[in-house]
Amino acid sequence: MLFNSLEFTIFLPIVFILYWLLNNNKPTYQNFFLLIVSYIFYGWWDYRFLSLIAFSSFADYLIGLKMSQTDNKNKRKLLLITSICINIGFLGVFKYYNFFADSFAEAFTLFGRSFDPFRLHIILPVGISFYTFQTLSYSIDIYKKKLAPSKDIIAFFAFVSFFPQLVAGPIERATNLLPQFYAKRVFSYQKAADGMRQILWGLFKKMIVADNCAVFVNDVFLNYNEYSGSTLLLGGVFFAFQIYCDFSGYSDIAIGTSRLLGFNLMKNFSFPYFSRDIAEFWRRWHISLSTWFRDYLYIPLGGSKGNNWFKIRNIFIIFIVSGFWHGANWTFIAWGFLNALYFIPLMLLGKNRINTGNIAEGRVLPNLTTIAQIGVTFFITIIAWIFFRSASISNALEYISILFSKSLFASPEVSSPKTFMIASCFIIVLVLVEWFQRDKEHGLEITPEKIPFSIRWSLYFFLVVLLISVGGKQEAFIYFQF
């Protein structure tokens, strides 16, 4: 079920009303209800994969309990390894098996031999990379004794399958989200109203900006060898905004929906295209994944301790694994590798944490230095996004070679001028709104008391009309494929 679908427009109000009617002193009824509706939400796509998420939930629930029953280090480690094997095993089979099989077969051709690998004809379950990481971090935190295991099986299953963030995050830690399932939820009009505004802003980013950008982006990347460098540059810029608005739009809707139900999810994006260097970009982009890799991979590897070679090794590992997490294609690995190359000079020079505060703090407009830093960071991010979006590395390299040719200075060509203009106008609106809201949680966060009722509701009505009138063709969220 898509957030931008008619089905969800009907589904959410029904869930909201029934959920709060079940409110009492104990959250058990609400948790059970959330479990049922979450399975309906996920099963709407393909009910066959409900058994997968149920098995993953049950396995980690039992493993967590078993770890709490022993202080024997070897037994605890064996249980943790079991959890890792189950979760990574699911990813390996459903997401990466065919990739490794095909790569192995291609390697044979280098030696003049042919090899026909056995391939699995299976569908990649939506959200598998997200909920497996969520349950995996639960087991790791119990192993490290940072978290007590859940003894409430309904609460735990509801935590794993919580429908707002089930298929595309944020990747929540059990230390933050699971305790909220134990506590009584109290309805807050202020929280719910802000949640509705965040949902509306997320829909604006997805349906108005991302889906209209997609029309131009799909055409350019499919026919890149027929266009000028200037058109390819625009294609890269539009894809940067498409993937940002698509993914952060999903996160906004997920966080807003959770607030309607009395839950607080972590912030997943913090206006990343205003970043002044690539290190700041990664502190602002897909925060739940970046911090997951930091805490469960980078720090255990030694982090920034040791000599420069160890630091470089760790940076390459975390970025390449991050790229591989996104998909079974060498383009994602190249994307991660390129971001590591961007990051390493900052780390070696000790400048990877110089831009940690808000951009242009206390000023309406940035100074020229800040503008230049943001521009350079955005440009190198676009180059990396070209690898992310391309079908193959050779396609990406050819795309970039055309982009930097003499035709970069030619007039851009647009196949669908109307859609292009709509996307361009609303990209400008997005940038302006987010710039002036850059110290807020989301672009539509406001203080109701400071804005008259008539102005607020006129804005909401206007945005709804925009969603209906100029919302692009209903597209699945990009990160559903990961």
Tab-separated table of C-alpha atoms in Angstrom:
chain	number	residue	atom	x	y	z
A	1	MET	CA	0.000	0.000	0.000
A	2	LEU	CA	1.460	3.327	-1.067
A	3	PHE	CA	1.265	6.450	1.095
A	4	ASN	CA	0.273	8.392	-2.037
A	5	SER	CA	-2.620	6.077	-2.929
A	6	LEU	CA	-6.381	6.267	-2.521
A	7	GLU	CA	-6.248	3.065	-0.459
A	8	PHE	CA	-4.030	4.706	2.157
A	9	THR	CA	-6.240	7.817	2.172
A	10	ILE	CA	-9.081	5.521	3.301
A	11	PHE	CA	-6.923	3.238	5.449
A	12	LEU	CA	-5.329	5.894	7.694
A	13	PRO	CA	-8.503	7.615	9.016
A	14	ILE	CA	-10.068	4.237	9.823
A	15	VAL	CA	-6.919	3.117	11.660
A	16	PHE	CA	-6.683	6.465	13.488
A	17	ILE	CA	-10.293	6.345	14.778
A	18	LEU	CA	-10.288	2.673	15.821
A	19	TYR	CA	-6.832	2.982	17.379
A	20	TRP	CA	-7.832	5.780	19.751
A	21	LEU	CA	-11.168	4.099	20.555
A	22	LEU	CA	-9.087	1.211	21.922
A	23	ASN	CA	-7.187	3.509	24.279
A	24	ASN	CA	-7.233	2.382	27.922
A	25	ASN	CA	-4.828	2.105	30.835
A	26	LYS	CA	-2.874	-0.679	29.148
A	27	PRO	CA	-1.531	-0.412	25.593
A	28	THR	CA	-2.014	-4.137	24.804
A	29	TYR	CA	-5.186	-3.681	22.744
A	30	GLN	CA	-3.678	-0.834	20.772
A	31	ASN	CA	-0.491	-2.829	20.172
A	32	PHE	CA	-2.443	-5.843	18.946
A	33	PHE	CA	-4.502	-3.594	16.689
A	34	LEU	CA	-1.314	-2.009	15.294
A	35	LEU	CA	0.098	-5.471	14.648
A	36	ILE	CA	-3.001	-6.487	12.670
A	37	VAL	CA	-3.215	-3.298	10.594
A	38	SER	CA	0.553	-3.352	9.970
A	39	TYR	CA	0.293	-6.869	8.555
A	40	ILE	CA	-2.660	-5.750	6.419
A	41	PHE	CA	-0.616	-2.764	5.215
A	42	TYR	CA	2.378	-4.965	4.320
A	43	GLY	CA	0.294	-7.848	2.956
A	44	TRP	CA	-1.517	-5.447	0.625
A	45	TRP	CA	1.612	-5.586	-1.541
A	46	ASP	CA	2.156	-9.375	-1.361
A	47	TYR	CA	0.695	-11.430	1.494
A	48	ARG	CA	3.177	-14.272	0.895
A	49	PHE	CA	6.015	-12.299	2.473
A	50	LEU	CA	4.142	-11.868	5.761
A	51	SER	CA	5.599	-15.229	6.787
A	52	LEU	CA	9.092	-13.794	6.270
A	53	ILE	CA	8.605	-10.816	8.584
A	54	ALA	CA	6.789	-13.027	11.103
A	55	PHE	CA	9.644	-15.546	11.145
A	56	SER	CA	12.256	-12.788	11.493
A	57	SER	CA	10.304	-11.239	14.382
A	58	PHE	CA	9.811	-14.563	16.180
A	59	ALA	CA	13.451	-15.612	15.749
A	60	ASP	CA	14.859	-12.374	17.190
A	61	TYR	CA	12.254	-12.359	19.967
A	62	LEU	CA	13.355	-15.839	21.105
A	63	ILE	CA	17.055	-15.064	20.662
A	64	GLY	CA	16.674	-11.933	22.796
A	65	LEU	CA	15.030	-13.928	25.588
A	66	LYS	CA	17.679	-16.664	25.412
A	67	MET	CA	20.508	-14.137	25.633
A	68	SER	CA	19.007	-12.658	28.783
A	69	GLN	CA	18.931	-16.093	30.421
A	70	THR	CA	22.675	-16.679	30.344
A	71	ASP	CA	25.843	-14.805	31.226
A	72	ASN	CA	27.999	-17.298	29.374
A	73	LYS	CA	29.886	-15.197	26.832
A	74	ASN	CA	30.235	-18.001	24.285
A	75	LYS	CA	26.524	-18.851	24.401
A	76	ARG	CA	25.554	-15.201	24.049
A	77	LYS	CA	27.928	-14.794	21.116
A	78	LEU	CA	26.510	-17.920	19.455
A	79	LEU	CA	22.989	-16.558	19.829
A	80	LEU	CA	24.061	-13.221	18.348
A	81	ILE	CA	25.734	-14.974	15.413
A	82	THR	CA	22.499	-16.920	14.883
A	83	SER	CA	20.540	-13.669	14.710
A	84	ILE	CA	23.056	-12.147	12.298
A	85	CYS	CA	22.985	-15.262	10.086
A	86	ILE	CA	19.179	-15.270	9.955
A	87	ASN	CA	18.855	-11.574	9.133
A	88	ILE	CA	21.798	-11.288	6.760
A	89	GLY	CA	20.842	-14.682	5.325
A	90	PHE	CA	17.441	-13.331	4.288
A	91	LEU	CA	19.126	-10.385	2.591
A	92	GLY	CA	21.684	-12.661	0.973
A	93	VAL	CA	19.075	-14.955	-0.553
A	94	PHE	CA	16.456	-12.443	-1.629
A	95	LYS	CA	18.630	-9.464	-2.504
A	96	TYR	CA	22.178	-10.574	-3.311
A	97	TYR	CA	22.227	-14.220	-4.410
A	98	ASN	CA	21.648	-13.534	-8.116
A	99	PHE	CA	24.144	-10.660	-8.058
A	100	PHE	CA	26.927	-12.873	-6.705
A	101	ALA	CA	25.972	-15.741	-9.016
A	102	ASP	CA	26.110	-13.493	-12.099
A	103	SER	CA	29.354	-11.820	-10.966
A	104	PHE	CA	30.925	-15.237	-10.401
A	105	ALA	CA	29.878	-16.312	-13.911
A	106	GLU	CA	31.320	-13.114	-15.417
A	107	ALA	CA	34.602	-13.747	-13.609
A	108	PHE	CA	34.856	-17.136	-15.356
A	109	THR	CA	34.681	-15.456	-18.771
A	110	LEU	CA	37.908	-13.586	-17.959
A	111	PHE	CA	39.660	-16.954	-18.104
A	112	GLY	CA	38.018	-17.985	-21.350
A	113	ARG	CA	35.528	-20.291	-19.682
A	114	SER	CA	31.761	-20.176	-19.576
A	115	PHE	CA	29.642	-20.849	-16.516
A	116	ASP	CA	25.862	-20.862	-16.336
A	117	PRO	CA	24.902	-20.137	-12.717
A	118	PHE	CA	21.717	-21.264	-11.024
A	119	ARG	CA	19.523	-18.189	-10.538
A	120	LEU	CA	16.632	-17.718	-8.128
A	121	HIS	CA	13.424	-16.426	-9.698
A	122	ILE	CA	12.111	-14.569	-6.676
A	123	ILE	CA	10.690	-11.137	-5.927
A	124	LEU	CA	12.596	-8.848	-3.572
A	125	PRO	CA	10.355	-8.318	-0.521
A	126	VAL	CA	9.548	-4.634	0.009
A	127	GLY	CA	11.383	-3.132	2.982
A	128	ILE	CA	13.501	-6.199	3.757
A	129	SER	CA	16.676	-4.099	4.137
A	130	PHE	CA	14.928	-1.865	6.658
A	131	TYR	CA	13.210	-4.291	9.009
A	132	THR	CA	16.121	-6.762	9.040
A	133	PHE	CA	18.466	-3.980	10.185
A	134	GLN	CA	15.920	-2.948	12.808
A	135	THR	CA	15.660	-6.418	14.328
A	136	LEU	CA	19.398	-7.000	13.957
A	137	SER	CA	20.207	-3.883	16.003
A	138	TYR	CA	17.789	-5.179	18.666
A	139	SER	CA	19.806	-8.396	19.039
A	140	ILE	CA	23.132	-6.535	19.055
A	141	ASP	CA	21.952	-4.109	21.741
A	142	ILE	CA	20.802	-7.001	23.938
A	143	TYR	CA	24.147	-8.738	23.434
A	144	LYS	CA	25.927	-5.535	24.509
A	145	LYS	CA	23.512	-5.259	27.460
A	146	LYS	CA	22.307	-1.855	26.309
A	147	LEU	CA	18.734	-3.126	26.183
A	148	ALA	CA	16.596	-5.568	28.133
A	149	PRO	CA	14.831	-8.103	25.895
A	150	SER	CA	11.129	-7.722	25.308
A	151	LYS	CA	8.909	-10.198	27.143
A	152	ASP	CA	5.801	-8.817	25.481
A	153	ILE	CA	5.548	-10.683	22.183
A	154	ILE	CA	2.699	-8.516	20.876
A	155	ALA	CA	4.595	-5.295	21.562
A	156	PHE	CA	7.723	-6.708	19.923
A	157	PHE	CA	5.915	-7.917	16.802
A	158	ALA	CA	4.161	-4.537	16.543
A	159	PHE	CA	7.526	-2.783	16.897
A	160	VAL	CA	9.070	-4.774	14.033
A	161	SER	CA	6.079	-4.371	11.707
A	162	PHE	CA	5.006	-0.818	12.670
A	163	PHE	CA	3.413	0.192	9.380
A	164	PRO	CA	4.407	3.887	9.081
A	165	GLN	CA	8.118	3.089	8.867
A	166	LEU	CA	8.028	-0.576	7.922
A	167	VAL	CA	9.033	-0.479	4.268
A	168	ALA	CA	11.354	2.543	3.985
A	169	GLY	CA	12.324	3.663	7.458
A	170	PRO	CA	13.467	5.499	9.408
A	171	ILE	CA	15.400	2.476	10.691
A	172	GLU	CA	14.435	2.757	14.331
A	173	ARG	CA	16.487	1.491	17.249
A	174	ALA	CA	14.662	-0.659	19.751
A	175	THR	CA	16.077	1.575	22.492
A	176	ASN	CA	13.965	4.453	21.129
A	177	LEU	CA	10.837	2.901	19.643
A	178	LEU	CA	10.198	-0.309	21.599
A	179	PRO	CA	9.658	1.386	25.013
A	180	GLN	CA	6.939	3.505	23.368
A	181	PHE	CA	4.948	0.314	22.785
A	182	TYR	CA	5.052	-0.449	26.513
A	183	ALA	CA	3.813	2.975	27.586
A	184	LYS	CA	0.248	4.269	27.552
A	185	ARG	CA	-0.252	6.688	24.659
A	186	VAL	CA	-2.161	9.875	25.362
A	187	PHE	CA	-3.765	11.698	22.462
A	188	SER	CA	-2.290	15.144	21.875
A	189	TYR	CA	-4.084	17.491	19.503
A	190	GLN	CA	-0.923	19.568	19.051
A	191	LYS	CA	1.169	16.506	18.189
A	192	ALA	CA	-1.500	15.148	15.842
A	193	ALA	CA	-1.943	18.516	14.104
A	194	ASP	CA	1.797	18.826	13.549
A	195	GLY	CA	1.819	15.238	12.292
A	196	MET	CA	-0.840	16.112	9.724
A	197	ARG	CA	1.222	19.101	8.568
A	198	GLN	CA	4.290	16.889	8.199
A	199	ILE	CA	2.260	14.349	6.204
A	200	LEU	CA	1.043	17.159	3.938
A	201	TRP	CA	4.599	18.411	3.437
A	202	GLY	CA	5.794	14.873	2.688
A	203	LEU	CA	3.057	14.436	0.077
A	204	PHE	CA	4.024	17.772	-1.488
A	205	LYS	CA	7.639	16.657	-1.805
A	206	LYS	CA	6.704	13.245	-3.203
A	207	MET	CA	3.757	13.995	-5.489
A	208	ILE	CA	4.521	17.545	-6.625
A	209	VAL	CA	8.321	17.631	-6.775
A	210	ALA	CA	9.625	14.054	-7.011
A	211	ASP	CA	6.998	12.597	-9.338
A	212	ASN	CA	7.189	15.537	-11.749
A	213	CYS	CA	10.987	15.421	-11.709
A	214	ALA	CA	10.764	11.706	-12.517
A	215	VAL	CA	9.286	12.370	-15.975
A	216	PHE	CA	12.321	14.403	-17.061
A	217	VAL	CA	14.848	12.235	-15.212
A	218	ASN	CA	13.585	8.948	-16.675
A	219	ASP	CA	13.756	10.330	-20.204
A	220	VAL	CA	17.256	11.789	-19.788
A	221	PHE	CA	18.824	8.711	-18.181
A	222	LEU	CA	17.165	6.366	-20.670
A	223	ASN	CA	18.305	8.391	-23.713
A	224	TYR	CA	21.400	10.145	-22.333
A	225	ASN	CA	23.465	9.557	-25.487
A	226	GLU	CA	20.965	11.608	-27.499
A	227	TYR	CA	21.181	14.720	-25.329
A	228	SER	CA	23.663	17.537	-24.770
A	229	GLY	CA	25.851	17.910	-21.708
A	230	SER	CA	23.679	20.781	-20.461
A	231	THR	CA	20.605	18.524	-20.580
A	232	LEU	CA	22.483	15.777	-18.738
A	233	LEU	CA	23.502	18.275	-16.061
A	234	LEU	CA	19.859	19.211	-15.609
A	235	GLY	CA	19.022	15.508	-15.493
A	236	GLY	CA	21.498	15.073	-12.639
A	237	VAL	CA	20.113	18.087	-10.767
A	238	PHE	CA	16.536	16.891	-11.186
A	239	PHE	CA	17.439	13.388	-10.029
A	240	ALA	CA	19.093	14.857	-6.929
A	241	PHE	CA	15.809	16.556	-6.049
A	242	GLN	CA	13.738	13.554	-7.116
A	243	ILE	CA	15.490	11.108	-4.812
A	244	TYR	CA	15.619	13.604	-1.951
A	245	CYS	CA	11.930	14.537	-2.176
A	246	ASP	CA	10.898	10.936	-2.792
A	247	PHE	CA	12.764	9.506	0.184
A	248	SER	CA	12.505	12.390	2.646
A	249	GLY	CA	8.853	12.726	1.607
A	250	TYR	CA	8.302	9.120	2.681
A	251	SER	CA	10.089	9.805	5.976
A	252	ASP	CA	7.940	12.898	6.600
A	253	ILE	CA	4.746	10.910	6.001
A	254	ALA	CA	6.009	8.071	8.222
A	255	ILE	CA	6.980	10.412	11.061
A	256	GLY	CA	3.753	12.410	10.731
A	257	THR	CA	1.600	9.257	10.715
A	258	SER	CA	3.421	7.991	13.800
A	259	ARG	CA	2.699	11.262	15.591
A	260	LEU	CA	-1.018	10.795	14.845
A	261	LEU	CA	-0.751	7.512	16.750
A	262	GLY	CA	1.239	8.973	19.665
A	263	PHE	CA	4.714	7.760	18.613
A	264	ASN	CA	7.914	9.701	18.021
A	265	LEU	CA	10.267	8.506	15.287
A	266	MET	CA	13.770	9.833	14.739
A	267	LYS	CA	14.437	12.590	12.230
A	268	ASN	CA	15.765	11.033	9.031
A	269	PHE	CA	16.683	14.091	6.926
A	270	SER	CA	17.907	17.516	7.970
A	271	PHE	CA	17.930	19.654	4.811
A	272	PRO	CA	20.997	17.860	3.345
A	273	TYR	CA	21.393	19.983	0.206
A	274	PHE	CA	22.372	22.957	2.364
A	275	SER	CA	25.469	21.042	3.506
A	276	ARG	CA	28.819	22.816	3.283
A	277	ASP	CA	30.915	19.656	2.856
A	278	ILE	CA	30.307	15.976	2.214
A	279	ALA	CA	30.762	15.034	5.876
A	280	GLU	CA	27.946	17.397	6.831
A	281	PHE	CA	25.853	15.972	3.991
A	282	TRP	CA	26.118	12.493	5.493
A	283	ARG	CA	25.130	13.801	8.912
A	284	ARG	CA	21.988	15.212	7.304
A	285	TRP	CA	21.110	12.503	4.733
A	286	HIS	CA	19.317	9.236	5.687
A	287	ILE	CA	20.354	9.804	9.280
A	288	SER	CA	18.916	6.528	10.571
A	289	LEU	CA	21.079	4.456	8.177
A	290	SER	CA	24.208	6.603	8.568
A	291	THR	CA	24.081	6.367	12.356
A	292	TRP	CA	23.290	2.626	12.148
A	293	PHE	CA	26.465	1.968	10.166
A	294	ARG	CA	28.411	4.298	12.451
A	295	ASP	CA	27.325	2.491	15.642
A	296	TYR	CA	27.229	-1.121	14.435
A	297	LEU	CA	30.028	-1.204	11.860
A	298	TYR	CA	32.328	1.840	11.861
A	299	ILE	CA	32.941	2.076	15.634
A	300	PRO	CA	33.387	-1.721	16.106
A	301	LEU	CA	35.984	-1.596	13.302
A	302	GLY	CA	37.904	1.005	15.292
A	303	GLY	CA	36.314	4.153	13.944
A	304	SER	CA	38.732	7.028	13.636
A	305	LYS	CA	41.233	5.490	16.037
A	306	GLY	CA	44.594	4.195	14.890
A	307	ASN	CA	46.810	5.389	12.065
A	308	ASN	CA	45.634	6.949	8.821
A	309	TRP	CA	45.597	3.621	6.963
A	310	PHE	CA	43.140	2.173	9.463
A	311	LYS	CA	40.986	5.279	9.208
A	312	ILE	CA	40.979	5.118	5.393
A	313	ARG	CA	40.168	1.403	5.485
A	314	ASN	CA	37.224	1.970	7.824
A	315	ILE	CA	35.853	4.824	5.716
A	316	PHE	CA	35.988	2.727	2.557
A	317	ILE	CA	34.327	-0.217	4.307
A	318	ILE	CA	31.432	1.796	5.698
A	319	PHE	CA	30.706	3.645	2.446
A	320	ILE	CA	31.033	0.601	0.193
A	321	VAL	CA	28.828	-1.477	2.495
A	322	SER	CA	26.347	1.403	2.559
A	323	GLY	CA	26.331	1.411	-1.231
A	324	PHE	CA	25.878	-2.363	-1.333
A	325	TRP	CA	23.004	-2.100	1.158
A	326	HIS	CA	21.132	-0.018	-1.414
A	327	GLY	CA	21.136	-2.681	-4.081
A	328	ALA	CA	22.804	-5.589	-5.834
A	329	ASN	CA	24.507	-3.614	-8.576
A	330	TRP	CA	28.068	-2.400	-9.078
A	331	THR	CA	26.701	1.117	-9.593
A	332	PHE	CA	25.754	1.348	-5.906
A	333	ILE	CA	29.203	0.144	-4.878
A	334	ALA	CA	30.761	2.779	-7.179
A	335	TRP	CA	28.483	5.392	-5.589
A	336	GLY	CA	29.680	4.383	-2.119
A	337	PHE	CA	33.323	4.290	-3.264
A	338	LEU	CA	33.064	7.787	-4.732
A	339	ASN	CA	31.549	9.186	-1.533
A	340	ALA	CA	34.429	7.620	0.417
A	341	LEU	CA	36.887	9.434	-1.882
A	342	TYR	CA	35.045	12.688	-1.167
A	343	PHE	CA	35.118	12.073	2.596
A	344	ILE	CA	38.692	10.896	3.164
A	345	PRO	CA	40.497	14.235	2.522
A	346	LEU	CA	38.252	15.952	5.079
A	347	MET	CA	39.013	13.248	7.630
A	348	LEU	CA	42.778	13.297	7.030
A	349	LEU	CA	42.844	17.100	7.336
A	350	GLY	CA	40.706	16.987	10.473
A	351	LYS	CA	37.947	19.036	8.829
A	352	ASN	CA	35.152	16.470	8.803
A	353	ARG	CA	33.424	18.040	11.814
A	354	ILE	CA	33.929	21.754	11.258
A	355	ASN	CA	30.402	22.276	9.894
A	356	THR	CA	28.132	20.926	12.604
A	357	GLY	CA	25.934	23.920	13.381
A	358	ASN	CA	22.990	25.389	11.526
A	359	ILE	CA	23.757	26.995	8.175
A	360	ALA	CA	24.018	30.806	8.199
A	361	GLU	CA	23.138	30.898	11.881
A	362	GLY	CA	21.376	34.142	12.767
A	363	ARG	CA	21.332	35.405	9.174
A	364	VAL	CA	18.619	35.527	6.546
A	365	LEU	CA	21.007	34.833	3.671
A	366	PRO	CA	24.330	32.958	3.541
A	367	ASN	CA	27.587	34.704	2.740
A	368	LEU	CA	29.498	34.061	-0.491
A	369	THR	CA	31.796	31.499	1.128
A	370	THR	CA	28.836	29.456	2.374
A	371	ILE	CA	27.146	29.676	-1.033
A	372	ALA	CA	30.327	28.394	-2.712
A	373	GLN	CA	30.665	25.535	-0.200
A	374	ILE	CA	27.028	24.494	-0.662
A	375	GLY	CA	27.393	24.708	-4.454
A	376	VAL	CA	30.523	22.548	-4.585
A	377	THR	CA	29.054	19.953	-2.208
A	378	PHE	CA	25.831	19.792	-4.209
A	379	PHE	CA	27.735	19.409	-7.490
A	380	ILE	CA	29.934	16.522	-6.354
A	381	THR	CA	26.842	14.903	-4.846
A	382	ILE	CA	25.176	15.089	-8.273
A	383	ILE	CA	28.153	13.320	-9.877
A	384	ALA	CA	27.802	10.524	-7.322
A	385	TRP	CA	24.033	10.359	-7.898
A	386	ILE	CA	24.677	9.705	-11.606
A	387	PHE	CA	26.282	6.376	-10.671
A	388	PHE	CA	23.399	5.640	-8.290
A	389	ARG	CA	20.784	6.236	-11.013
A	390	SER	CA	22.541	4.648	-13.992
A	391	ALA	CA	21.895	1.079	-15.114
A	392	SER	CA	25.612	0.231	-15.220
A	393	ILE	CA	28.991	1.754	-14.461
A	394	SER	CA	29.776	2.039	-18.181
A	395	ASN	CA	26.530	3.980	-18.670
A	396	ALA	CA	27.421	6.297	-15.794
A	397	LEU	CA	30.919	6.970	-17.171
A	398	GLU	CA	29.530	7.656	-20.643
A	399	TYR	CA	26.894	9.950	-19.138
A	400	ILE	CA	29.563	11.927	-17.285
A	401	SER	CA	31.835	12.118	-20.346
A	402	ILE	CA	28.993	13.666	-22.377
A	403	LEU	CA	28.117	15.984	-19.508
A	404	PHE	CA	31.656	17.432	-19.465
A	405	SER	CA	31.894	17.724	-23.248
A	406	LYS	CA	31.584	20.957	-25.236
A	407	SER	CA	27.827	20.409	-25.405
A	408	LEU	CA	27.673	21.400	-21.735
A	409	PHE	CA	27.389	24.954	-23.032
A	410	ALA	CA	24.599	24.184	-25.511
A	411	SER	CA	20.948	24.988	-24.865
A	412	PRO	CA	19.208	22.229	-22.852
A	413	GLU	CA	16.563	20.110	-24.571
A	414	VAL	CA	13.302	19.271	-22.819
A	415	SER	CA	10.900	16.614	-24.097
A	416	SER	CA	7.981	17.608	-21.832
A	417	PRO	CA	8.150	21.411	-21.274
A	418	LYS	CA	5.004	21.640	-19.121
A	419	THR	CA	6.106	18.981	-16.632
A	420	PHE	CA	9.632	20.394	-16.655
A	421	MET	CA	8.343	23.868	-15.763
A	422	ILE	CA	6.095	22.512	-13.005
A	423	ALA	CA	9.000	20.597	-11.472
A	424	SER	CA	11.363	23.582	-11.820
A	425	CYS	CA	8.944	26.007	-10.156
A	426	PHE	CA	8.277	23.722	-7.219
A	427	ILE	CA	11.957	22.888	-6.757
A	428	ILE	CA	12.444	26.631	-6.235
A	429	VAL	CA	9.502	26.709	-3.796
A	430	LEU	CA	10.944	23.711	-1.934
A	431	VAL	CA	14.399	25.289	-1.611
A	432	LEU	CA	12.977	28.604	-0.372
A	433	VAL	CA	10.663	26.987	2.179
A	434	GLU	CA	13.351	24.664	3.510
A	435	TRP	CA	15.900	27.481	3.697
A	436	PHE	CA	13.664	29.592	5.910
A	437	GLN	CA	12.611	26.499	7.898
A	438	ARG	CA	16.108	25.043	8.185
A	439	ASP	CA	16.079	25.230	11.997
A	440	LYS	CA	12.768	23.327	12.155
A	441	GLU	CA	11.916	19.625	12.092
A	442	HIS	CA	10.186	19.852	8.717
A	443	GLY	CA	9.244	22.394	6.089
A	444	LEU	CA	5.662	22.926	7.267
A	445	GLU	CA	6.365	23.171	10.989
A	446	ILE	CA	4.649	26.286	12.309
A	447	THR	CA	3.452	27.818	15.568
A	448	PRO	CA	-0.333	27.979	15.088
A	449	GLU	CA	-0.743	30.780	17.603
A	450	LYS	CA	1.422	33.074	15.458
A	451	ILE	CA	-0.495	32.519	12.211
A	452	PRO	CA	-4.196	33.402	11.818
A	453	PHE	CA	-6.616	30.515	11.341
A	454	SER	CA	-7.732	31.736	7.909
A	455	ILE	CA	-4.165	31.900	6.564
A	456	ARG	CA	-3.250	28.469	7.895
A	457	TRP	CA	-6.278	26.720	6.455
A	458	SER	CA	-5.977	28.579	3.158
A	459	LEU	CA	-2.433	27.196	2.898
A	460	TYR	CA	-3.572	23.646	3.692
A	461	PHE	CA	-6.404	23.892	1.150
A	462	PHE	CA	-4.032	25.270	-1.476
A	463	LEU	CA	-1.579	22.389	-0.966
A	464	VAL	CA	-4.358	19.795	-1.238
A	465	VAL	CA	-5.551	21.403	-4.482
A	466	LEU	CA	-1.970	21.277	-5.783
A	467	LEU	CA	-1.684	17.580	-4.904
A	468	ILE	CA	-4.841	16.843	-6.865
A	469	SER	CA	-4.204	19.135	-9.833
A	470	VAL	CA	-0.449	18.938	-10.508
A	471	GLY	CA	0.599	15.816	-8.616
A	472	GLY	CA	2.556	13.595	-10.968
A	473	LYS	CA	1.616	10.102	-12.032
A	474	GLN	CA	1.351	7.854	-8.961
A	475	GLU	CA	4.852	6.420	-8.599
A	476	ALA	CA	6.123	3.890	-6.087
A	477	PHE	CA	8.706	5.292	-3.694
A	478	ILE	CA	12.275	4.807	-4.967
A	479	TYR	CA	13.490	3.231	-1.732
A	480	PHE	CA	10.872	0.461	-1.908
A	481	GLN	CA	13.368	-1.372	-4.151
A	482	PHE	CA	15.965	-1.410	-1.368
